[in-house]
Tab-separated table of C-alpha atoms in Angstrom:
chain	number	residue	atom	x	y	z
A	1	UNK	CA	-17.488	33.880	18.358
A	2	UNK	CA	-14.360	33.457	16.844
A	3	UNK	CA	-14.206	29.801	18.667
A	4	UNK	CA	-17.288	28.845	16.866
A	5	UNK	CA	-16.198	29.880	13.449
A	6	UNK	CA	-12.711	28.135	14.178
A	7	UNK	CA	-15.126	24.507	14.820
A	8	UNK	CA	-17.389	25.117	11.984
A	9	UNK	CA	-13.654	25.176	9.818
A	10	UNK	CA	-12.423	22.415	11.297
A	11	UNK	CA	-15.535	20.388	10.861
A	12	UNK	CA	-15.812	21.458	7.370
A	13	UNK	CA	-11.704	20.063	6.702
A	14	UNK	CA	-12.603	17.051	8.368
A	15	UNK	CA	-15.985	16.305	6.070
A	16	UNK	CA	-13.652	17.053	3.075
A	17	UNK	CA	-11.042	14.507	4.615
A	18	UNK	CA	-13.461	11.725	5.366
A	19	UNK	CA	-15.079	12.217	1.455
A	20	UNK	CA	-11.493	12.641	0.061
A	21	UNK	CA	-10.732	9.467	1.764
A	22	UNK	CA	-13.580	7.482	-0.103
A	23	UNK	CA	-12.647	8.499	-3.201
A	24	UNK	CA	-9.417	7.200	-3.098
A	25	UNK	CA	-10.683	3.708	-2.137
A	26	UNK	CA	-14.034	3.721	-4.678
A	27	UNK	CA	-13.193	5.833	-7.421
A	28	UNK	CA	-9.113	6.336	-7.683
A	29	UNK	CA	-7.891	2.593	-6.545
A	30	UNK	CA	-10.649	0.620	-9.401
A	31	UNK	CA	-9.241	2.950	-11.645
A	32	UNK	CA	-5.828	1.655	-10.612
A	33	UNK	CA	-7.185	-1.751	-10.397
A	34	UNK	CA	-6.840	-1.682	-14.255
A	35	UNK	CA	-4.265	-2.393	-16.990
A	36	UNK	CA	-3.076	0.676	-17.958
A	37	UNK	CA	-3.175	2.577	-21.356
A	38	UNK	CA	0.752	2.527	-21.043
A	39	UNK	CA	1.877	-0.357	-20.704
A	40	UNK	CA	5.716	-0.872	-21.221
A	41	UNK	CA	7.304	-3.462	-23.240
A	42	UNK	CA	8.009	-6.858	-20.826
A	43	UNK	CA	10.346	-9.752	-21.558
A	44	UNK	CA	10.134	-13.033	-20.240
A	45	UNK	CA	12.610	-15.924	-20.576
A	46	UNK	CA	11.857	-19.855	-20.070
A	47	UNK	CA	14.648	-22.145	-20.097
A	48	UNK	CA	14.734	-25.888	-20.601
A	49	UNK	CA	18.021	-28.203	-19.637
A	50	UNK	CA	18.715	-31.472	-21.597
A	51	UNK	CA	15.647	-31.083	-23.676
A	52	UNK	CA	14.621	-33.545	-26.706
A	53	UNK	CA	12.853	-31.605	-29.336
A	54	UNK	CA	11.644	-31.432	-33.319
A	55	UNK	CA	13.834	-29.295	-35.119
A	56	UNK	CA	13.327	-28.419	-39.024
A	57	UNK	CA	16.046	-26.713	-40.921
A	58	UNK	CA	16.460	-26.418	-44.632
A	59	UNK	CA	13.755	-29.325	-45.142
A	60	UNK	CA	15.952	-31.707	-42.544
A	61	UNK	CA	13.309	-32.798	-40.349
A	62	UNK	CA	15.021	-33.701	-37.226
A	63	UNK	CA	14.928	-34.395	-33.168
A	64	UNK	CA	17.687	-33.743	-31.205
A	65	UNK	CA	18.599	-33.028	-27.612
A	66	UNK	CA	19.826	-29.951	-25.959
A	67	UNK	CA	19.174	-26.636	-23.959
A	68	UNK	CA	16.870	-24.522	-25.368
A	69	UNK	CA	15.678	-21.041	-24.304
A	70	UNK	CA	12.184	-19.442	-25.002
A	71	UNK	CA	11.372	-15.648	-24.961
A	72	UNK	CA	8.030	-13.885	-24.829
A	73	UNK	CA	7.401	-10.373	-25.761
A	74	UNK	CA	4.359	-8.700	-25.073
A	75	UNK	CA	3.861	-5.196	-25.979
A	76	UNK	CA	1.055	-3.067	-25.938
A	77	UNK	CA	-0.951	-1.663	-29.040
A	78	UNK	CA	-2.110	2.014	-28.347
A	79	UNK	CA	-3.814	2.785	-31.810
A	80	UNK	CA	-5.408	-0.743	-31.574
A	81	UNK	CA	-6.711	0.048	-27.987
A	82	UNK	CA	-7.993	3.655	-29.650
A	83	UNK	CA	-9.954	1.622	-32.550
A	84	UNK	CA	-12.186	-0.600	-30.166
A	85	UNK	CA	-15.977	-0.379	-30.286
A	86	UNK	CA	-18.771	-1.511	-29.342
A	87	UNK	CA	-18.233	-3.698	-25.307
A	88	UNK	CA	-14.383	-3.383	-25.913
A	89	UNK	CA	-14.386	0.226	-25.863
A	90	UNK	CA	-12.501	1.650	-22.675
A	91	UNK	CA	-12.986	-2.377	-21.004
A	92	UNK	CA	-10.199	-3.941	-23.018
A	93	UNK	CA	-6.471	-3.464	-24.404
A	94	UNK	CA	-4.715	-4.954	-27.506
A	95	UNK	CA	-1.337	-6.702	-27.001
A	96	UNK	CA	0.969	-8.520	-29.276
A	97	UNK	CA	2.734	-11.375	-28.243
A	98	UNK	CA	5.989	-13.139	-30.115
A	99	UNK	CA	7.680	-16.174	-28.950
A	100	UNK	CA	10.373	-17.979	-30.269
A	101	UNK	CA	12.258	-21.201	-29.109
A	102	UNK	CA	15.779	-21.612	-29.762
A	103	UNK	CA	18.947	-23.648	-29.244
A	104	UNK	CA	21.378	-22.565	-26.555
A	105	UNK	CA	24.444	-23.400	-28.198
A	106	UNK	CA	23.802	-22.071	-31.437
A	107	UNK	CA	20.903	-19.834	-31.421
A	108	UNK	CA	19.136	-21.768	-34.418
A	109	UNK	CA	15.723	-21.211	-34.427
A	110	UNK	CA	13.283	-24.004	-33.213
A	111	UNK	CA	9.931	-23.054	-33.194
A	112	UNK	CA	7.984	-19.841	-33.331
A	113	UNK	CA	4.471	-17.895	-32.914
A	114	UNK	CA	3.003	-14.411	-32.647
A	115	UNK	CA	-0.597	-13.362	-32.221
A	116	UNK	CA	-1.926	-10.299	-30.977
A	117	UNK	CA	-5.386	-10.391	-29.053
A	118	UNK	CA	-7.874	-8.229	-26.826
A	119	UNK	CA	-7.383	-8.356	-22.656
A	120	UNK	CA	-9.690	-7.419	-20.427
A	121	UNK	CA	-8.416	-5.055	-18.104
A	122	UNK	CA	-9.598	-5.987	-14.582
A	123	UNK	CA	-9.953	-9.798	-14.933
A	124	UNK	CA	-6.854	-10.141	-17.476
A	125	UNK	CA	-9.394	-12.946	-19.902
A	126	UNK	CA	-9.260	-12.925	-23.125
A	127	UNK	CA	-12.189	-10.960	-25.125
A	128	UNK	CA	-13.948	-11.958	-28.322
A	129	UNK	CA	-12.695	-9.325	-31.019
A	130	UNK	CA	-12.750	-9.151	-34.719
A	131	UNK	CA	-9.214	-8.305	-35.002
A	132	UNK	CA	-7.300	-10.903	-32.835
A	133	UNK	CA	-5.263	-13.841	-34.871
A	134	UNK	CA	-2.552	-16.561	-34.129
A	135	UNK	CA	0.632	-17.611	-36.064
A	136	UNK	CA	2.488	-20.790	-35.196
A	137	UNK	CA	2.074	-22.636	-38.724
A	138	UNK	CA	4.274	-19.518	-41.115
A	139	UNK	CA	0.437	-17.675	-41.937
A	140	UNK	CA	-1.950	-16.322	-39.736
A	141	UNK	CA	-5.106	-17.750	-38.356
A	142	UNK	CA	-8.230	-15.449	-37.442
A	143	UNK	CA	-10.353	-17.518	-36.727
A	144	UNK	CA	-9.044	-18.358	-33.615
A	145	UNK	CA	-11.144	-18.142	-30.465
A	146	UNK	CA	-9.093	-16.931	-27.391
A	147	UNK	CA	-10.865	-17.322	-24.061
A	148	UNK	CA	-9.412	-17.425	-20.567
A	149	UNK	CA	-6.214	-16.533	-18.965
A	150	UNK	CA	-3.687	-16.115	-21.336
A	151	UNK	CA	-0.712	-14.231	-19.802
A	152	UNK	CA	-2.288	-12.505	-16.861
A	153	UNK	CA	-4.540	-13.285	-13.998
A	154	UNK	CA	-7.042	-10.775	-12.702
A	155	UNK	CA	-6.427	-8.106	-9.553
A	156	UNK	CA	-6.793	-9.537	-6.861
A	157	UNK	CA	-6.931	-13.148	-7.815
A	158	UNK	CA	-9.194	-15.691	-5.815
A	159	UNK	CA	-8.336	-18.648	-4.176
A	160	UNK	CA	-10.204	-20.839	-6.717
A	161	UNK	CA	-9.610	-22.737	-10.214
A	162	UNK	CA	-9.670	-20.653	-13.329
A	163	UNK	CA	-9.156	-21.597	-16.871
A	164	UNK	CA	-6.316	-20.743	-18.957
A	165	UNK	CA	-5.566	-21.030	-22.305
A	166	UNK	CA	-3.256	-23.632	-24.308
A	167	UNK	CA	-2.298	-22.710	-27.527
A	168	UNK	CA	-1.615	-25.983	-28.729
A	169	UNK	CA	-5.161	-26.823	-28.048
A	170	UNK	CA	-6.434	-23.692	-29.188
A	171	UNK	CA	-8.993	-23.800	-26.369
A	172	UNK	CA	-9.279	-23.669	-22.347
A	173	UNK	CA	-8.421	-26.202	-19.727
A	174	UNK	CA	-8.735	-25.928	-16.272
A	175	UNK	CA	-6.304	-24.395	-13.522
A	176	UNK	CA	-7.152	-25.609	-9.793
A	177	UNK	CA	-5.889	-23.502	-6.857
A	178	UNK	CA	-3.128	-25.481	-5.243
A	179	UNK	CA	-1.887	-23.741	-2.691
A	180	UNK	CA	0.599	-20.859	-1.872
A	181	UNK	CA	4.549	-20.033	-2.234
A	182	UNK	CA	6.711	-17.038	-1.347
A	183	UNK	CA	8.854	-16.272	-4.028
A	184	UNK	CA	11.450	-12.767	-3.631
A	185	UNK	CA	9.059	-11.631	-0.724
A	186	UNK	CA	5.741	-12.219	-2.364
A	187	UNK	CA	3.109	-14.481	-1.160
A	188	UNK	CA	2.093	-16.381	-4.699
A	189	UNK	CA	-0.690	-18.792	-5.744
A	190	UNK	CA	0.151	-21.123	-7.380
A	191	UNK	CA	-2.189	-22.806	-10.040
A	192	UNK	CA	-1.339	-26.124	-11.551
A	193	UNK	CA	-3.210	-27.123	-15.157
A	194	UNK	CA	-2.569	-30.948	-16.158
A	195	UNK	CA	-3.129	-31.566	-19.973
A	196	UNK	CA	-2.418	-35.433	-20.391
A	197	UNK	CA	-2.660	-36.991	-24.162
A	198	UNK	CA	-5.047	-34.927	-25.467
A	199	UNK	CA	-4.803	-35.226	-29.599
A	200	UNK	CA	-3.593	-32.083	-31.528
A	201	UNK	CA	-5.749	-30.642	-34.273
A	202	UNK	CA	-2.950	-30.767	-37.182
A	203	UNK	CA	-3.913	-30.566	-40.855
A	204	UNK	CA	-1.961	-32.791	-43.653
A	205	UNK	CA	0.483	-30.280	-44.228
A	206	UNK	CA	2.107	-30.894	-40.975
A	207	UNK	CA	1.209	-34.079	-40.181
A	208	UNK	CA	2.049	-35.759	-43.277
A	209	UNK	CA	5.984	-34.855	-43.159
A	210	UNK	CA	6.222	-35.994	-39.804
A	211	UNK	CA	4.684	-39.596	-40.933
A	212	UNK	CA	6.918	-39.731	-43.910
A	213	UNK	CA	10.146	-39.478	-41.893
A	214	UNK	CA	9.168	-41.197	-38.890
A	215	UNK	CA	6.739	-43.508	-40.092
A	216	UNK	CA	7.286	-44.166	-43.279
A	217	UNK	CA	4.971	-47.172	-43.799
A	218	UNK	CA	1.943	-45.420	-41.798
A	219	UNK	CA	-1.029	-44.086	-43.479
A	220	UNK	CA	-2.579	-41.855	-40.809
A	221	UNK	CA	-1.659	-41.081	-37.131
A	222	UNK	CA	-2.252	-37.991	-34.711
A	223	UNK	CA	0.362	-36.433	-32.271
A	224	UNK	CA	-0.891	-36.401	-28.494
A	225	UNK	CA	-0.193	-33.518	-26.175
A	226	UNK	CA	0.978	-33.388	-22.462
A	227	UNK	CA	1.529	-30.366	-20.290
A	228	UNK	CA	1.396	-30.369	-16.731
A	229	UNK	CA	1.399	-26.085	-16.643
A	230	UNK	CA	2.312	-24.546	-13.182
A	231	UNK	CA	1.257	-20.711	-12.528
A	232	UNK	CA	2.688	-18.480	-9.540
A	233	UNK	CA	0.129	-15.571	-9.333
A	234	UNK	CA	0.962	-12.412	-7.435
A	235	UNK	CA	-3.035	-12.265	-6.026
A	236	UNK	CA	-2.796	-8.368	-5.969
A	237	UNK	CA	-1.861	-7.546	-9.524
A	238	UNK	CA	-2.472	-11.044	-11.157
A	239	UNK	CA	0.813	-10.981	-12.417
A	240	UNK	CA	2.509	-13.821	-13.178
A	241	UNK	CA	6.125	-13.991	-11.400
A	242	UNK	CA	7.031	-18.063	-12.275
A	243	UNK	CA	5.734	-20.194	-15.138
A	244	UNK	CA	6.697	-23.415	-15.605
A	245	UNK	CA	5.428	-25.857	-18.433
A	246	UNK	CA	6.468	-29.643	-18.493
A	247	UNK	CA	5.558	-30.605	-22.577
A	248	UNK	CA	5.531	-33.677	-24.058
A	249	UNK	CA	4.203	-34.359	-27.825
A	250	UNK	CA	4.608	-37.747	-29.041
A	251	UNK	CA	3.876	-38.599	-33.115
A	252	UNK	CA	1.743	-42.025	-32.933
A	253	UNK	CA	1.464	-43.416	-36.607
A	254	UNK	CA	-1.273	-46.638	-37.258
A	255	UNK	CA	1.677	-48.319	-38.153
A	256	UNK	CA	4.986	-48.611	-36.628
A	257	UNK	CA	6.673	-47.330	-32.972
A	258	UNK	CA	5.518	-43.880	-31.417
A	259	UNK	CA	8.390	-41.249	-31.605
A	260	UNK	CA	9.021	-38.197	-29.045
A	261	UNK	CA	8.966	-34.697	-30.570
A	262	UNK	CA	9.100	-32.668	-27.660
A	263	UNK	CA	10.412	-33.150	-24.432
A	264	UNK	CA	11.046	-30.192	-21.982
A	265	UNK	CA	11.091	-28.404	-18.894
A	266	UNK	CA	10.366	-25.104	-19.371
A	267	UNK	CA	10.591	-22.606	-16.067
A	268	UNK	CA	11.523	-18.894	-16.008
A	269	UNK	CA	15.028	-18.412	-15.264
A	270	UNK	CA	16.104	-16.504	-12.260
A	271	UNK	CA	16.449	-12.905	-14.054
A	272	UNK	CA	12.828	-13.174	-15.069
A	273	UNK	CA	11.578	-14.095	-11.709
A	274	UNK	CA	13.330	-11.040	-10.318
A	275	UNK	CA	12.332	-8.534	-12.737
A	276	UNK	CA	8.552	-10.099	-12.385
A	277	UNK	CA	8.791	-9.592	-8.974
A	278	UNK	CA	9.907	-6.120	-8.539
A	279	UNK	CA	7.224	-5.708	-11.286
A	280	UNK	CA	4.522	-6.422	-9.205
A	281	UNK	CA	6.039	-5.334	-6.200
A	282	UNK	CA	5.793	-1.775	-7.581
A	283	UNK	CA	2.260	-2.079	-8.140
A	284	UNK	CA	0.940	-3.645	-5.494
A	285	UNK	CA	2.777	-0.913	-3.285
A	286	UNK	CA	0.688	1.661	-5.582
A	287	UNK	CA	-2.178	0.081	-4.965
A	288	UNK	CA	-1.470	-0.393	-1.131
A	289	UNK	CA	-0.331	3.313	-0.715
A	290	UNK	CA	-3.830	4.524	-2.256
A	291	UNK	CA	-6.580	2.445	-1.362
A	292	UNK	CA	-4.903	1.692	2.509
A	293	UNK	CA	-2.532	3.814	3.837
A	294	UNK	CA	-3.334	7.135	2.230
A	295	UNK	CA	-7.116	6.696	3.248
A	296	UNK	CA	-6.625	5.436	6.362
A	297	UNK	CA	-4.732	8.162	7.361
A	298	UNK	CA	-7.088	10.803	5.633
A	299	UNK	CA	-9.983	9.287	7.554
A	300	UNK	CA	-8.509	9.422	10.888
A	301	UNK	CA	-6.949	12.813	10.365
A	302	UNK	CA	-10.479	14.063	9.263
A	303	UNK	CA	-12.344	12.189	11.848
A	304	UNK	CA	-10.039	14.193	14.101
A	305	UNK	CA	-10.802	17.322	12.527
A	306	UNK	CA	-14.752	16.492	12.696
A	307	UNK	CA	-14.859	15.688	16.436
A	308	UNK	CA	-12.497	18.682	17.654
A	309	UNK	CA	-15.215	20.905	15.410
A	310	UNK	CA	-17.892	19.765	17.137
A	311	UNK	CA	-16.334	20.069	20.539
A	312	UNK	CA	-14.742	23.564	20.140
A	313	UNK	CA	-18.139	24.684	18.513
A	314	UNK	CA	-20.159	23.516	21.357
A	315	UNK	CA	-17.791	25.133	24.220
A	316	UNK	CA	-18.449	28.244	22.537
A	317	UNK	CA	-21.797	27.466	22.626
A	318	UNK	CA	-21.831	26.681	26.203
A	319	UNK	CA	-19.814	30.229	27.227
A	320	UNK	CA	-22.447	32.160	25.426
A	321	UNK	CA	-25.047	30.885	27.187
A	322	UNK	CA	-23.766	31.148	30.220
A	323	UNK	CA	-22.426	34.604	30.116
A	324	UNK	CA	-25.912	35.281	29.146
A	325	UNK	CA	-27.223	33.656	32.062
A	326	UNK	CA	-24.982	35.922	34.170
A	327	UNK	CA	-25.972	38.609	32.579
A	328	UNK	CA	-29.890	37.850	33.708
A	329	UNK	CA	-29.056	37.279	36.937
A	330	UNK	CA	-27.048	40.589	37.545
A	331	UNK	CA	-28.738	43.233	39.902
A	332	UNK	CA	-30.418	46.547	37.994
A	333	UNK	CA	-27.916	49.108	38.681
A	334	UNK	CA	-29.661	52.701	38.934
A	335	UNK	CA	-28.915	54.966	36.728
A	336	UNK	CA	-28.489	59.116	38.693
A	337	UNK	CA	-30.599	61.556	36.519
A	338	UNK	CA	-28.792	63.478	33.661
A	339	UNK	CA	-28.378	67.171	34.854
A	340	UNK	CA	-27.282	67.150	38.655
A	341	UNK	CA	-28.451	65.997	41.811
A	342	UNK	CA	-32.308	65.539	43.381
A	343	UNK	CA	-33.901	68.757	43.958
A	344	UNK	CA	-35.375	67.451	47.185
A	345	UNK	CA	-32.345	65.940	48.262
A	346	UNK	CA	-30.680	69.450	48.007
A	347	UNK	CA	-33.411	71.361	49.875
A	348	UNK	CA	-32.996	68.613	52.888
A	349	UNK	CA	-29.126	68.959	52.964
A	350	UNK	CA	-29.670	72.515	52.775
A	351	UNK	CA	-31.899	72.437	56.255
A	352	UNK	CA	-29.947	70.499	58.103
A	353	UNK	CA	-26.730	72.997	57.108
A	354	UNK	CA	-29.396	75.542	59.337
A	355	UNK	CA	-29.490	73.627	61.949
A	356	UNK	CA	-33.118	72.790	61.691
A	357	UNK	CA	-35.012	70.148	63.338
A	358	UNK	CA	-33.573	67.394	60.871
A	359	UNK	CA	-30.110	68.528	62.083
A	360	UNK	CA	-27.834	65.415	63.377
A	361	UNK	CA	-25.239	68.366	65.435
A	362	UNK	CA	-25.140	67.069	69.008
A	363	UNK	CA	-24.242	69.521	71.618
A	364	UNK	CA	-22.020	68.851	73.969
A	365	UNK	CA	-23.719	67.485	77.301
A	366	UNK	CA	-22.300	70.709	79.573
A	367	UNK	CA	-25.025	72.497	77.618
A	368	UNK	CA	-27.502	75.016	79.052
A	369	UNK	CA	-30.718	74.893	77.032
A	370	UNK	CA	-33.683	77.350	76.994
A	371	UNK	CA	-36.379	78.234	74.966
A	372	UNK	CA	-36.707	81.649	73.549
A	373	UNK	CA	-40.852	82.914	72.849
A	374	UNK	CA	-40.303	84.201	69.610
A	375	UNK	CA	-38.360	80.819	68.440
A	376	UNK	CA	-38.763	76.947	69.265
A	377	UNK	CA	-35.094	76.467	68.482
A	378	UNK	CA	-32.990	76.407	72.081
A	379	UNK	CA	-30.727	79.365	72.694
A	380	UNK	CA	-27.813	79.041	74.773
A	381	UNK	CA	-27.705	81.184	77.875
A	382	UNK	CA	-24.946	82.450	80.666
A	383	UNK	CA	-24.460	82.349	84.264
A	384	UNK	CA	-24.451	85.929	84.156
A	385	UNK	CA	-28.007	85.713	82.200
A	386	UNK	CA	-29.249	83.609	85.102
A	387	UNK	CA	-27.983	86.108	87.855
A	388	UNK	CA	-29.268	89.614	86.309
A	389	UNK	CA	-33.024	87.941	86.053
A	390	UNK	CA	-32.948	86.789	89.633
A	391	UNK	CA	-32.155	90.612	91.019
């Protein structure tokens, strides 16, 4: 008995093991599968060597050549997040993002942008929202459409092309899959976007500055855009752990020679490829620990659990029954009658104590016997008997 109730609590452990197990991998690791509520703060830092660039300072419009260094900030907006209705609500984050671009040698400012804009939180894409706006002209535009990948892949990112976004374009160009790289331990994809003299939507105010000095006898002209964009994707977080943009704008007037106002190769430097890494590292290990390792083991443990259940259960099954079969086949054992012995039994034992005919004496075989008139039991006689009768 106790056998059988120790199988029916070991099956029970194991059932709760096995559905503990699936919970981790369909409820807890989507849940993981998510940007978090929580984000922290990240900083990431691009660097370009012997750069040519547009520089404006104290209305001197100007291009020179240098090293310049771009940071990005992204931080996460909680009471943002809290105000979303409608399809955003509990599907999306806000974040803020701030770049700026500046000189290596003296820190002067080059160029600059912020924008802050809604995230999906399993595929990373930018979401339609009322609130999201771009600044890279001094005042901010809200009409802008973000779509795409912006700074962020999805989880576990696909082996195919997506489309990410180019601010300079204000719209989506496509990424194609070109293979994979191990960078600081990590098996990346890497996507590569090519953007090749695409025209740049710029209203008089800036354009008409940039004609003046460069061109001054031009009456209209448009300033094309090149970027060949490369992506390094960690494919379990969709985190991106190298960026690296090769730009090229070039100021073409209807009259007069074309002029370069950007030139540079921008990559993350080596402290921001680090920190990315370990980034992701840490997550994907999360992610790892509790939708592989932690139900792999609780299914196997439980599994174990299940089977010896079943097992000890049924061996106490199978002693029962056959200590009942013993049982069955036992011979009745006879039980003697409560208050003493068999009166006829006693009345038998009784005549034979007499020496009555049931009697099993023997005498011994020297014996005389006779038979008396009065009495059919033999009487032993003497000699001397036998001698007195025959006188």
């Amino acid at each position: 008995m106790k056998h059988r109730a120790l199988g029916a609590v070991l099956f029970g452990v194991g059932v709760l093991l096995l559905a503990l197990a699936a919970g981790l991998v369909f409820v807890v690791t989507p849940a993981l599968a998510k940007l978090p509520y929580d984000l922290d703060s990240s900083t990431s830092v691009a660097e370009a060597s012997n750069a040519k660039f547009l520089q404006i300072n104290d209305g001197s419009i100007k291009i020179n050549d240098g090293n310049l260094r771009s940071t990005v900030l992204v931080t996460q907006l909680p009471k943002e997040t809290a105000n979303l209705t409608g399809d955003l609500d509990g599907k999306a984050v806000v974040w803020r993002v701030g770049q700026t671009v500046e000189r290596v040698d003296n820190k002067q400012l080059v160029s600059a942008y912020g924008a802050e804009l809604a995230l999906d939180r399993v595929s990373g894409a930018a979401l339609e929202w009322d609130g999201q706006w771009l600044d890279d002209t001094g005042e901010q535009d809200k009409g802008i459409k973000y779509a795409g990948q912006i700074y962020k892949f999805p989880f576990h990112t696909e082996k195919k092309d997506y489309q990410i976004f180019d601010r300079d374009l204000r719209g989506v160009r496509d990424a194609k899959f070109a293979g994979t790289e191990n960078i600081k331990g990590i098996e990346t994809y890497r996507f590569e976007q090519v953007i090749t003299d695409e025209p740049l939507n710029l209203d008089s105010r800036r354009l008409t500055p940039l004609l003046a000095t460069f061109a001054p006898g031009a009456t209209d002209g448009k300033v094309v855009y090149s970027n060949k964009r490369t992506v390094w994707v960690d494919p379990v977080t969709g985190s991106f752990i190298k960026v690296r943009e090769v730009q090229k704008k070039v100021l073409t007037p209807n009259v007069g020679a074309s002029t370069t106002l950007l030139d540079a190769d921008f990559a993350y430097n080596e402290a921001t490829i680090t920190a990315s890494a370990d980034r992701a590292k840490d997550s994907r290990d999360s992610l790892r620990l509790l939708s592989v390792y932690v139900p792999v083991g609780l299914a196997v443990l439980g599994l174990a659990l299940l089977v010896g259940g079943v097992l000890l259960s049924r061996g106490a099954a199978a002693a029962a029954a056959g200590e009942a079969r013993h049982r069955a086949d036992a011979p009745t054992r006879v039980e003697e009658p409560v208050g003493g012995a068999d009166p006829a039994t006693d009345e038998q034992v009784e005549a034979d104590r007499q020496g009555g005919p049931l009697s099993d004496e023997i005498p011994p075989a020297s014996t005389n016997w006779r038979t008396d008139e009065e009495s059919t039991v033999p009487v032993q006689r003497s000699a001397v008997d036998d001698e007195a009768e025959k006188r």
